[in-house]
Amino acid sequence: MCEPCLGKFEYEPLDDDSGAFRLLVLAPGTWDTPLDCTLIEDSREANTFPYEALSYTWGDSSASHSITLNNGLFLVTTNLYLALRNLRQADVERILWVDAICINQACPLEKTQQVSQMRNIYEAAEKVLVWLGDGCVETHRAISWMSSHFEGDEQGLEHLTKAARTIMDGCPESAIDFGDDGLDSGEERTQDRRLQLLKGFNNLLSRPWWSRVWVIQEVFVNSDIIIMCGRSEVSWTTFMAFVQGIYNSKLLLRASLDESTKYRRSIDRAFSRQQFACHTAQKMGDLLLRHRGLNASDPRDNTYALLGLASDMSTSKFLPDYSKSTNEVYKHLTREIVKRHNNLTIICASQPSATSRSSLPSWTPDWSSPWMYFCLARAPYNACSSSTADVTFSKDLSRMRATGRNLATIESVSATYESSGPTLINWLKRVHSWRTLIGDWDADSRPFAFDNFRQIYSRHIMGCEPAYPVNLSAKTPKRAKKSSKKDVMKFETHMNSICWNRKLATLKWYGLPLEGLVPANAVAGDNIIVLHGCRVPVVLRRSGAEDWNFVGDAYLAGYMHGQAFNGYLSTTSVEVFSIR
């Protein structure tokens, strides 16, 4: 039947069975023939049809292509259209689960029901197909190189990781087996091939798929994941082994924050997936902190997409509900996490929002907004010791009342941190303890050394200063081992991450000088509080006679591991803070 003669496709309601879902049957055909599809119904109990689940990004919804669906016309985005064309086989049909087609997106009730069982759908699939988009010469070469260098076992993965790191670190050509990768030979062949491979991987890791929140669940719950780019494909484990090698190379330590973030983001995916596969419990709060700010066409999905993975939410009454506003969803989820664990640490994720949701209470994180600075709740601090949250919420969730200790008032703040130039020099001169610059957190099994800081200090200041301050030099071990360039780069990367968008704060408590890191929006006069059941100190600002506004989290030197409750500051009276 010609396309103009076809009517618009209309969904038939699913059976009342709560486990019912649709599958897409993709008819065989050549590249040029129109896409012909059929929807069939299955259920978790019946599990009649073996299928593959597609993980992809919708792409630009304004650009659409038509396919035939149950003899009717159905519009899909360009990215999905390309995926279906590349997935179609020449002589046999292919059964797929594709959310944009298998779920009636125009029906909120059905969408709520189907989203609740998406984990089961991806888990039951024979495999998950990750579609990154159309390919190019560089991506094809990168995937071909990985596939040809993987030997099919655990040792093969270790070999691939080592090979990637070796290539990127710039070893002699004789130590690299590039194989027949199509590049011309010559004096600069090794460097050319290294750059070509890196270009291909940068292209692959720049695809929108990596920044989409739903893909977290889609690749966690299934053991057989295939990454596809155009007609090229490679297994998830092989791809991640190579990414790990590049991420640990010297080249990435020298790369820009944007470049290294691409690799860190994919490594986070691999690490979380490994934890899930090993049945390591991942709480909702931890998942939200790790995957904050990923993209979703609906901001409510920044929370709903992670629910199926959270070990602590299986008995929760917080369920996907597309009849609620985004603000309602975020407020109710924050209260649920606080009450479920008697812990307030999750509010540390509340930062100035890059979205228009300014009507959220200051203590409620906007999970659709990217991080404005490193959230200290992601580090192993325990400022509240063994205390638990003593907290109540107003009925409309506009106010939270919590108890805690008021440690100090900010006397002055520096300029917002910059990784170079006069501002960095002023920071290096002003800081009293070098470990403040890394939040007194090594984030590695190998602790940072004072010499890491000394070399950075010397590089930026020694040209115009006779010596660094006595309070710093006094901490230098007499026979300190000189740090390698790689160690110094790791220290500098960690320092840039911790201090990004923060200010150095000077505080006093009964005449005792204190030092800390506060958000860029903190000002003199703000207070640093340790709330009961909150692992990280917070900055609060008075708002009227009785209320406070949450400003952000803070690092306070010497008070990150329970000293406010176990030391001499434990005599500080407990106050109730009404936070709006």
Coordinates of C-alpha atoms in Angstrom, one line a residue:
M1 CA 0.0 0.0 0.0
C2 CA 1.4 3.4 -0.9
E3 CA 2.3 5.7 2.0
P4 CA -0.2 8.5 1.3
C5 CA -3.0 5.8 1.4
L6 CA -2.1 4.7 4.9
G7 CA -4.0 6.1 7.9
K8 CA -2.4 7.2 11.1
F9 CA -1.5 4.5 13.6
E10 CA -3.6 4.2 16.7
Y11 CA -2.6 2.3 19.9
E12 CA -4.8 -0.4 21.3
P13 CA -4.9 -0.5 25.1
L14 CA -2.7 -3.1 26.8
D15 CA -4.3 -5.9 28.7
D16 CA -5.2 -5.2 32.3
D17 CA -2.4 -7.4 33.3
S18 CA 0.1 -5.1 35.0
G19 CA 3.0 -7.0 33.4
A20 CA 1.9 -6.5 29.8
F21 CA 4.1 -4.7 27.3
R22 CA 4.5 -4.4 23.6
L23 CA 7.3 -5.6 21.3
L24 CA 8.3 -4.3 17.9
V25 CA 8.7 -6.8 15.0
L26 CA 11.0 -5.3 12.4
A27 CA 10.3 -6.9 9.0
P28 CA 13.4 -7.9 6.9
G29 CA 14.4 -5.7 4.0
T30 CA 17.2 -4.0 2.1
W31 CA 18.6 -0.6 3.0
D32 CA 16.4 1.3 0.6
T33 CA 13.1 -0.3 1.2
P34 CA 10.6 1.4 3.6
L35 CA 10.6 0.3 7.3
D36 CA 7.7 -2.0 7.9
C37 CA 6.9 -2.9 11.6
T38 CA 4.3 -4.6 13.7
L39 CA 3.5 -4.3 17.3
I40 CA 2.7 -7.5 19.3
E41 CA 1.8 -7.9 23.0
D42 CA 3.7 -10.0 25.5
S43 CA 3.9 -10.1 29.3
R44 CA 6.5 -10.8 32.1
E45 CA 4.6 -14.0 33.0
A46 CA 4.2 -15.3 29.5
N47 CA 7.6 -14.2 28.1
T48 CA 6.6 -15.7 24.7
F49 CA 8.9 -13.9 22.4
P50 CA 12.7 -13.6 22.7
Y51 CA 13.7 -10.0 22.0
E52 CA 16.5 -7.4 22.1
A53 CA 16.1 -4.1 23.9
L54 CA 17.3 -0.9 22.3
S55 CA 19.1 1.8 24.3
Y56 CA 19.4 5.1 22.4
T57 CA 18.6 8.8 22.5
W58 CA 15.5 10.1 21.0
G59 CA 17.3 13.1 19.4
D60 CA 15.6 16.1 17.8
S61 CA 11.9 15.5 18.0
S62 CA 11.1 18.2 15.4
A63 CA 12.9 16.1 12.7
S64 CA 10.8 13.0 12.0
H65 CA 10.5 10.2 9.5
S66 CA 7.6 7.9 8.9
I67 CA 7.5 4.1 9.2
T68 CA 4.7 1.6 8.7
L69 CA 3.3 0.3 12.0
N70 CA 0.5 -2.2 11.9
N71 CA -0.4 -0.9 8.4
G72 CA -0.6 2.7 9.7
L73 CA 1.8 5.7 9.6
F74 CA 3.9 6.3 12.7
L75 CA 6.5 9.1 13.1
V76 CA 9.9 8.5 14.6
T77 CA 13.0 10.8 15.2
T78 CA 15.9 10.8 12.8
N79 CA 18.1 8.9 15.3
L80 CA 15.6 6.1 15.8
Y81 CA 15.0 5.9 12.1
L82 CA 18.7 5.4 11.5
A83 CA 18.9 2.8 14.3
L84 CA 16.1 0.8 12.8
R85 CA 17.6 0.9 9.3
N86 CA 21.0 -0.3 10.7
L87 CA 19.3 -3.0 12.8
R88 CA 17.1 -4.4 10.1
Q89 CA 18.3 -7.7 8.7
A90 CA 18.0 -8.7 5.0
D91 CA 16.2 -12.0 5.3
V92 CA 14.8 -12.5 8.9
E93 CA 12.6 -10.4 11.1
R94 CA 14.0 -8.9 14.3
I95 CA 12.0 -8.5 17.5
L96 CA 12.9 -5.4 19.6
W97 CA 11.7 -3.4 22.5
V98 CA 11.9 0.4 21.7
D99 CA 10.4 2.8 24.3
A100 CA 9.2 5.5 21.8
I101 CA 7.2 3.0 19.9
C102 CA 6.2 0.3 22.4
I103 CA 4.9 2.8 25.0
N104 CA 2.0 5.1 24.2
Q105 CA 3.8 8.3 25.1
A106 CA 0.6 10.3 24.9
C107 CA -1.1 8.3 27.7
P108 CA 0.2 9.3 31.2
L109 CA -1.4 6.3 32.9
E110 CA 0.2 3.8 30.5
K111 CA 3.5 5.7 30.7
T112 CA 3.5 5.5 34.5
Q113 CA 2.8 1.7 34.4
Q114 CA 5.4 0.9 31.7
V115 CA 8.1 3.0 33.3
S116 CA 7.6 1.1 36.5
Q117 CA 8.6 -2.2 34.7
M118 CA 11.4 -1.0 32.5
R119 CA 14.0 -2.6 34.6
N120 CA 12.3 -6.0 34.1
I121 CA 12.0 -5.4 30.4
Y122 CA 15.7 -4.7 29.9
E123 CA 16.7 -7.4 32.3
A124 CA 14.6 -10.1 30.4
A125 CA 16.0 -9.1 27.0
E126 CA 18.4 -11.5 25.3
K127 CA 20.8 -8.6 24.9
V128 CA 20.8 -4.8 25.0
L129 CA 21.8 -2.9 21.9
V130 CA 23.4 0.5 22.6
W131 CA 22.9 2.7 19.5
L132 CA 25.4 5.7 19.6
G133 CA 24.4 7.0 16.1
D134 CA 25.8 7.0 12.6
G135 CA 29.4 6.1 12.2
C136 CA 32.4 7.7 10.4
V137 CA 35.9 6.6 9.4
E138 CA 37.4 7.4 12.8
T139 CA 34.8 5.6 14.9
H140 CA 34.9 2.6 12.6
R141 CA 38.7 2.4 12.9
A142 CA 38.6 2.7 16.7
I143 CA 36.0 -0.1 17.1
S144 CA 37.8 -2.3 14.6
W145 CA 41.1 -1.8 16.5
M146 CA 39.5 -2.8 19.8
S147 CA 37.8 -5.8 18.4
S148 CA 41.0 -7.1 16.8
H149 CA 43.1 -6.7 20.0
F150 CA 40.7 -8.4 22.4
E151 CA 41.7 -12.0 23.0
G152 CA 38.4 -13.1 24.5
D153 CA 39.1 -13.6 28.2
E154 CA 40.0 -11.7 31.4
Q155 CA 43.7 -11.5 30.5
G156 CA 42.6 -10.2 27.1
L157 CA 40.8 -7.3 28.8
E158 CA 43.8 -6.5 30.9
H159 CA 46.0 -6.6 27.8
L160 CA 43.6 -4.2 26.0
T161 CA 43.6 -1.8 29.0
K162 CA 47.4 -1.8 29.1
A163 CA 47.7 -1.4 25.3
A164 CA 45.5 1.7 25.4
R165 CA 47.5 3.3 28.2
T166 CA 50.8 2.4 26.5
I167 CA 49.6 3.9 23.2
M168 CA 48.4 7.1 24.8
D169 CA 51.5 7.5 27.0
G170 CA 53.6 7.6 23.8
C171 CA 55.7 4.5 23.9
P172 CA 58.1 3.5 21.1
E173 CA 56.5 2.2 17.9
S174 CA 58.1 -1.3 18.4
A175 CA 56.0 -1.8 21.6
I176 CA 52.7 -1.1 19.8
D177 CA 50.8 -3.6 17.6
F178 CA 48.5 -1.4 15.5
G179 CA 47.8 -4.1 13.0
D180 CA 46.4 -3.2 9.6
D181 CA 44.5 0.0 10.5
G182 CA 44.6 1.6 7.1
L183 CA 46.9 4.4 8.0
D184 CA 50.0 5.2 5.9
S185 CA 53.4 4.3 7.2
G186 CA 56.1 6.8 7.7
E187 CA 58.3 8.5 10.3
E188 CA 55.4 9.8 12.2
R189 CA 53.2 6.8 11.8
T190 CA 53.0 6.0 15.5
Q191 CA 51.9 9.5 16.5
D192 CA 49.5 9.7 13.6
R193 CA 47.8 6.4 14.6
R194 CA 47.7 7.4 18.3
L195 CA 46.0 10.6 17.4
Q196 CA 43.6 8.9 15.0
L197 CA 42.6 6.4 17.7
L198 CA 42.1 9.1 20.3
K199 CA 40.0 11.1 17.8
G200 CA 37.8 8.1 17.2
F201 CA 37.3 7.5 20.9
N202 CA 36.6 11.2 21.6
N203 CA 33.9 11.0 18.8
L204 CA 32.3 7.9 20.4
L205 CA 32.4 9.3 23.9
S206 CA 31.0 12.7 22.7
R207 CA 27.7 11.1 21.6
P208 CA 24.6 12.2 23.4
W209 CA 23.9 8.6 24.6
W210 CA 26.5 9.0 27.4
S211 CA 24.7 11.9 28.9
R212 CA 21.2 10.4 29.0
V213 CA 19.9 9.3 32.4
W214 CA 17.8 6.3 31.3
V215 CA 20.8 4.5 29.9
I216 CA 22.1 3.9 33.4
Q217 CA 19.3 1.4 34.1
E218 CA 19.3 0.1 30.6
V219 CA 22.9 -1.2 30.7
F220 CA 23.1 -2.1 34.4
V221 CA 20.6 -4.9 34.4
N222 CA 21.7 -7.0 31.5
S223 CA 24.9 -8.9 31.1
D224 CA 25.1 -8.9 27.3
I225 CA 25.6 -5.3 26.0
I226 CA 26.6 -4.5 22.4
I227 CA 27.7 -1.0 21.5
M228 CA 26.9 0.0 17.9
C229 CA 27.9 3.0 15.9
G230 CA 26.7 2.8 12.3
R231 CA 27.5 -0.8 11.1
S232 CA 30.4 -1.2 13.6
E233 CA 29.9 -3.0 16.9
V234 CA 31.8 -4.0 20.0
S235 CA 31.0 -5.6 23.3
W236 CA 30.6 -3.3 26.4
T237 CA 33.4 -5.0 28.3
T238 CA 35.9 -4.7 25.4
F239 CA 35.0 -1.0 24.9
M240 CA 35.3 -0.2 28.7
A241 CA 38.7 -1.9 29.0
F242 CA 40.1 0.4 26.4
V243 CA 38.4 3.5 27.9
Q244 CA 40.0 2.5 31.3
G245 CA 43.4 2.4 29.7
I246 CA 43.0 5.8 28.1
Y247 CA 41.6 7.3 31.3
N248 CA 44.7 6.3 33.3
S249 CA 47.2 7.6 30.7
K250 CA 49.3 10.7 31.0
L251 CA 47.6 12.2 28.0
L252 CA 44.3 12.4 29.9
L253 CA 45.9 13.9 32.9
R254 CA 47.0 16.8 30.7
A255 CA 43.7 17.1 28.9
S256 CA 41.1 19.8 29.5
L257 CA 38.4 19.2 32.0
D258 CA 35.8 18.7 29.2
E259 CA 38.0 16.0 27.6
S260 CA 38.7 14.1 30.8
T261 CA 35.1 14.3 31.9
K262 CA 34.0 12.3 28.9
Y263 CA 36.2 9.4 30.0
R264 CA 35.3 9.9 33.7
R265 CA 31.6 9.7 32.8
S266 CA 32.0 6.4 31.0
I267 CA 34.2 5.0 33.8
D268 CA 31.5 5.9 36.3
R269 CA 29.0 3.9 34.2
A270 CA 31.3 0.9 34.1
F271 CA 32.0 1.1 37.9
S272 CA 28.4 1.4 38.8
R273 CA 27.4 -1.5 36.5
Q274 CA 30.2 -3.6 38.0
Q275 CA 28.8 -2.9 41.5
F276 CA 25.3 -3.8 40.4
A277 CA 26.5 -7.0 38.7
C278 CA 28.3 -8.0 42.0
H279 CA 25.0 -7.3 43.9
T280 CA 26.6 -4.4 45.7
A281 CA 23.7 -2.4 47.2
Q282 CA 23.3 1.0 45.7
K283 CA 21.1 3.4 47.6
M284 CA 18.9 6.0 45.9
G285 CA 20.9 8.9 47.3
D286 CA 24.2 7.4 46.1
L287 CA 22.8 6.9 42.6
L288 CA 21.4 10.4 42.5
L289 CA 24.8 11.9 43.5
R290 CA 26.8 9.8 41.0
H291 CA 24.4 10.5 38.0
R292 CA 23.3 14.0 38.7
G293 CA 22.5 16.3 35.8
L294 CA 22.2 13.7 33.0
N295 CA 19.8 14.5 30.3
A296 CA 16.1 13.5 30.1
S297 CA 13.4 14.9 27.9
D298 CA 11.2 15.0 31.1
P299 CA 13.0 16.3 34.2
R300 CA 11.0 13.9 36.4
D301 CA 12.9 11.1 34.8
N302 CA 16.1 12.3 36.4
T303 CA 14.7 10.5 39.5
Y304 CA 12.4 7.9 38.0
A305 CA 15.1 6.5 35.8
L306 CA 17.1 5.4 38.9
L307 CA 14.3 4.0 41.0
G308 CA 14.6 0.5 39.6
L309 CA 18.2 0.2 40.6
A310 CA 18.0 1.6 44.2
S311 CA 18.3 -1.2 46.8
D312 CA 16.5 1.0 49.4
M313 CA 13.4 1.9 47.4
S314 CA 11.8 -1.5 46.7
T315 CA 9.3 -1.0 49.5
S316 CA 9.0 2.8 49.1
K317 CA 5.7 4.5 48.4
F318 CA 7.7 6.9 46.1
L319 CA 6.7 5.6 42.6
P320 CA 6.7 7.0 39.1
D321 CA 3.7 9.3 38.8
Y322 CA 3.5 11.6 35.7
S323 CA 0.5 13.4 37.1
K324 CA 2.8 15.2 39.7
S325 CA 4.8 18.3 38.8
T326 CA 8.7 18.2 38.8
N327 CA 8.8 20.3 41.9
E328 CA 6.5 17.9 43.7
V329 CA 8.6 14.9 42.7
Y330 CA 11.8 16.4 43.8
K331 CA 10.5 17.6 47.2
H332 CA 8.8 14.3 48.0
L333 CA 11.9 12.3 47.0
T334 CA 14.1 14.4 49.2
R335 CA 11.8 13.9 52.2
E336 CA 11.6 10.1 51.4
I337 CA 15.4 9.7 51.5
V338 CA 15.8 11.8 54.6
K339 CA 13.1 9.9 56.5
R340 CA 14.0 6.5 55.3
H341 CA 17.6 6.8 56.6
N342 CA 17.3 9.4 59.3
N343 CA 20.0 11.2 57.4
L344 CA 20.2 14.7 55.9
T345 CA 23.3 14.4 53.8
I346 CA 21.2 14.3 50.6
I347 CA 20.4 18.1 51.0
C348 CA 24.1 18.8 50.3
A349 CA 23.3 18.2 46.6
S350 CA 21.2 21.4 46.6
Q351 CA 23.1 23.9 44.6
P352 CA 22.3 27.0 42.6
S353 CA 20.2 25.7 39.7
A354 CA 20.9 26.1 36.1
T355 CA 17.2 25.5 35.3
S356 CA 14.1 27.7 36.0
R357 CA 13.0 25.7 39.1
S358 CA 13.8 28.6 41.5
S359 CA 10.5 27.9 43.4
L360 CA 12.0 24.8 45.0
P361 CA 12.8 25.1 48.7
S362 CA 16.5 25.8 49.2
W363 CA 17.0 22.4 50.8
T364 CA 15.7 20.5 47.8
P365 CA 18.2 19.5 45.1
D366 CA 17.3 20.1 41.4
W367 CA 18.3 16.8 40.0
S368 CA 18.0 18.0 36.4
S369 CA 20.6 20.7 36.9
P370 CA 24.3 19.9 36.4
W371 CA 26.7 20.2 39.2
M372 CA 27.8 23.8 39.9
Y373 CA 30.7 22.6 42.1
F374 CA 31.9 19.3 43.5
C375 CA 29.4 18.0 46.1
L376 CA 31.3 17.0 49.3
A377 CA 28.6 14.4 50.1
R378 CA 30.5 12.3 47.5
A379 CA 33.6 12.2 49.8
P380 CA 33.9 9.9 52.9
Y381 CA 33.4 12.6 55.5
N382 CA 31.5 12.1 58.8
A383 CA 31.1 15.5 60.4
C384 CA 27.9 14.5 62.3
S385 CA 29.6 11.5 64.0
S386 CA 27.0 8.9 65.0
S387 CA 24.1 11.4 65.3
T388 CA 20.9 10.9 63.3
A389 CA 18.6 13.5 61.8
D390 CA 16.1 15.2 64.0
V391 CA 13.9 16.7 61.3
T392 CA 10.3 17.6 60.5
F393 CA 8.8 18.9 57.3
S394 CA 5.8 21.2 56.9
K395 CA 2.7 19.7 55.3
D396 CA 3.3 21.6 52.0
L397 CA 7.0 20.7 52.1
S398 CA 8.0 24.4 51.9
R399 CA 10.0 24.3 55.2
M400 CA 12.3 21.8 56.9
R401 CA 13.1 22.1 60.6
A402 CA 16.4 20.3 61.7
T403 CA 18.6 20.4 64.7
G404 CA 22.4 21.0 64.7
R405 CA 25.3 23.0 66.0
N406 CA 26.3 26.4 64.8
L407 CA 30.1 26.1 64.5
A408 CA 31.3 29.5 63.1
T409 CA 30.5 32.6 61.2
I410 CA 32.3 33.4 58.0
E411 CA 34.5 36.5 58.4
S412 CA 35.8 36.8 54.9
V413 CA 36.0 34.9 51.6
S414 CA 38.5 34.9 48.7
A415 CA 37.8 35.3 45.0
T416 CA 36.2 32.3 43.4
Y417 CA 38.9 29.7 42.5
E418 CA 40.6 29.7 39.2
S419 CA 43.1 27.0 38.0
S420 CA 45.7 29.5 36.9
G421 CA 46.6 33.2 37.0
P422 CA 46.5 35.8 39.8
T423 CA 43.6 34.2 41.6
L424 CA 45.4 30.8 41.9
I425 CA 48.5 32.6 43.2
N426 CA 46.4 34.4 45.8
W427 CA 44.9 31.1 46.9
L428 CA 48.3 29.5 47.2
K429 CA 49.6 32.4 49.3
R430 CA 46.5 32.6 51.5
V431 CA 45.8 28.9 52.4
H432 CA 47.1 27.9 55.8
S433 CA 47.1 24.1 55.2
W434 CA 47.9 22.6 51.8
R435 CA 45.4 19.8 52.5
T436 CA 42.5 22.3 52.5
L437 CA 43.0 22.5 48.7
I438 CA 42.1 18.8 48.4
G439 CA 39.5 18.8 51.1
D440 CA 41.9 16.6 53.1
W441 CA 40.7 13.7 50.9
D442 CA 43.1 11.7 48.9
A443 CA 40.5 9.9 46.8
D444 CA 43.0 7.2 46.0
S445 CA 44.8 4.3 47.8
R446 CA 48.0 6.3 47.4
P447 CA 47.9 9.4 49.6
F448 CA 49.0 12.8 48.2
A449 CA 52.2 14.2 49.5
F450 CA 53.3 17.7 50.5
D451 CA 55.8 17.7 47.6
N452 CA 52.8 17.5 45.2
F453 CA 51.7 20.9 46.5
R454 CA 55.3 22.2 46.8
Q455 CA 56.0 21.7 43.1
I456 CA 52.7 23.5 42.1
Y457 CA 53.5 26.3 44.5
S458 CA 57.0 26.7 43.1
R459 CA 55.8 26.7 39.5
H460 CA 53.3 29.5 40.1
I461 CA 55.0 31.6 42.8
M462 CA 58.7 30.9 43.2
G463 CA 59.6 33.2 40.3
C464 CA 58.4 36.2 42.2
E465 CA 58.6 35.1 45.8
P466 CA 61.8 34.2 47.7
A467 CA 60.1 31.3 49.5
Y468 CA 56.8 29.8 50.3
P469 CA 55.2 30.6 53.8
V470 CA 56.9 29.2 56.9
N471 CA 53.7 27.4 58.0
L472 CA 53.8 25.4 54.7
S473 CA 57.5 24.7 54.6
A474 CA 57.5 23.5 58.1
K475 CA 55.3 20.6 57.1
T476 CA 57.9 19.4 54.6
P477 CA 59.5 16.1 55.7
K478 CA 63.3 16.4 55.9
R479 CA 63.8 13.6 53.4
A480 CA 60.6 13.8 51.4
K481 CA 60.6 11.8 48.2
K482 CA 60.3 14.0 45.1
S483 CA 56.9 13.5 43.4
S484 CA 56.7 12.3 39.8
K485 CA 55.1 14.5 37.2
K486 CA 52.2 12.1 37.1
D487 CA 51.6 12.4 40.9
V488 CA 51.7 16.2 40.6
M489 CA 49.2 16.2 37.8
K490 CA 46.9 13.9 39.8
F491 CA 47.1 16.3 42.7
E492 CA 46.4 19.3 40.6
T493 CA 43.5 17.6 38.9
H494 CA 42.0 16.7 42.3
M495 CA 42.6 20.2 43.6
N496 CA 40.9 21.8 40.6
S497 CA 37.9 19.4 41.1
I498 CA 37.5 20.1 44.8
C499 CA 38.0 23.9 44.6
W500 CA 36.1 24.5 41.4
N501 CA 33.4 27.2 41.9
R502 CA 34.4 27.6 45.6
K503 CA 36.0 30.3 47.8
L504 CA 38.5 30.0 50.6
A505 CA 36.7 31.1 53.8
T506 CA 38.3 32.5 57.0
L507 CA 36.2 31.9 60.1
K508 CA 36.6 32.3 63.9
W509 CA 35.1 30.4 66.8
Y510 CA 35.6 32.2 70.1
G511 CA 38.8 33.7 68.7
L512 CA 40.0 30.5 67.2
P513 CA 40.9 30.9 63.5
L514 CA 39.4 28.4 61.2
E515 CA 39.7 27.7 57.4
G516 CA 37.4 26.2 55.0
L517 CA 36.0 25.9 51.4
V518 CA 32.6 27.3 50.7
P519 CA 30.4 27.6 47.6
A520 CA 31.0 30.6 45.4
N521 CA 27.6 32.1 46.4
A522 CA 28.6 32.2 50.1
V523 CA 29.4 35.6 51.7
A524 CA 30.8 37.0 54.9
G525 CA 28.2 36.7 57.7
D526 CA 26.9 33.2 56.6
N527 CA 27.1 30.5 59.2
I528 CA 28.6 27.0 59.0
I529 CA 26.4 24.4 60.7
V530 CA 26.8 20.7 61.4
L531 CA 23.2 19.3 61.3
H532 CA 22.4 16.1 63.1
G533 CA 22.6 13.3 60.6
C534 CA 24.4 15.3 57.9
R535 CA 27.9 14.0 57.1
V536 CA 29.0 17.3 55.7
P537 CA 28.9 20.8 57.3
V538 CA 26.5 23.2 55.5
V539 CA 26.4 27.0 55.0
L540 CA 23.1 28.6 56.1
R541 CA 22.1 32.2 55.7
R542 CA 19.5 34.0 57.9
S543 CA 16.3 34.9 56.2
G544 CA 14.2 37.0 58.6
A545 CA 14.0 36.5 62.4
E546 CA 13.4 32.8 62.5
D547 CA 14.2 31.2 59.1
W548 CA 17.3 30.2 57.2
N549 CA 18.2 29.5 53.6
F550 CA 20.4 26.7 52.6
V551 CA 23.5 28.1 50.7
G552 CA 25.5 24.9 50.1
D553 CA 27.9 22.4 51.6
A554 CA 31.3 23.3 53.1
Y555 CA 34.7 21.9 54.0
L556 CA 35.9 23.0 57.5
A557 CA 39.5 22.1 58.3
G558 CA 39.6 19.9 61.4
Y559 CA 35.8 19.3 61.7
M560 CA 35.0 16.8 59.0
H561 CA 35.0 13.7 61.2
G562 CA 32.8 14.2 64.2
Q563 CA 34.8 16.8 66.1
A564 CA 31.8 19.0 66.5
F565 CA 30.1 16.2 68.5
N566 CA 33.1 14.5 70.1
G567 CA 35.6 17.2 70.9
Y568 CA 35.5 20.5 72.8
L569 CA 33.0 21.9 70.3
S570 CA 30.5 19.4 71.7
T571 CA 29.7 21.9 74.4
T572 CA 28.1 24.1 71.7
S573 CA 24.4 24.2 72.3
V574 CA 22.0 22.4 70.0
E575 CA 19.8 24.7 67.9
V576 CA 16.7 24.2 65.7
F577 CA 17.1 25.6 62.2
S578 CA 14.0 26.3 60.2
I579 CA 15.2 26.1 56.6
R580 CA 13.0 27.3 53.7

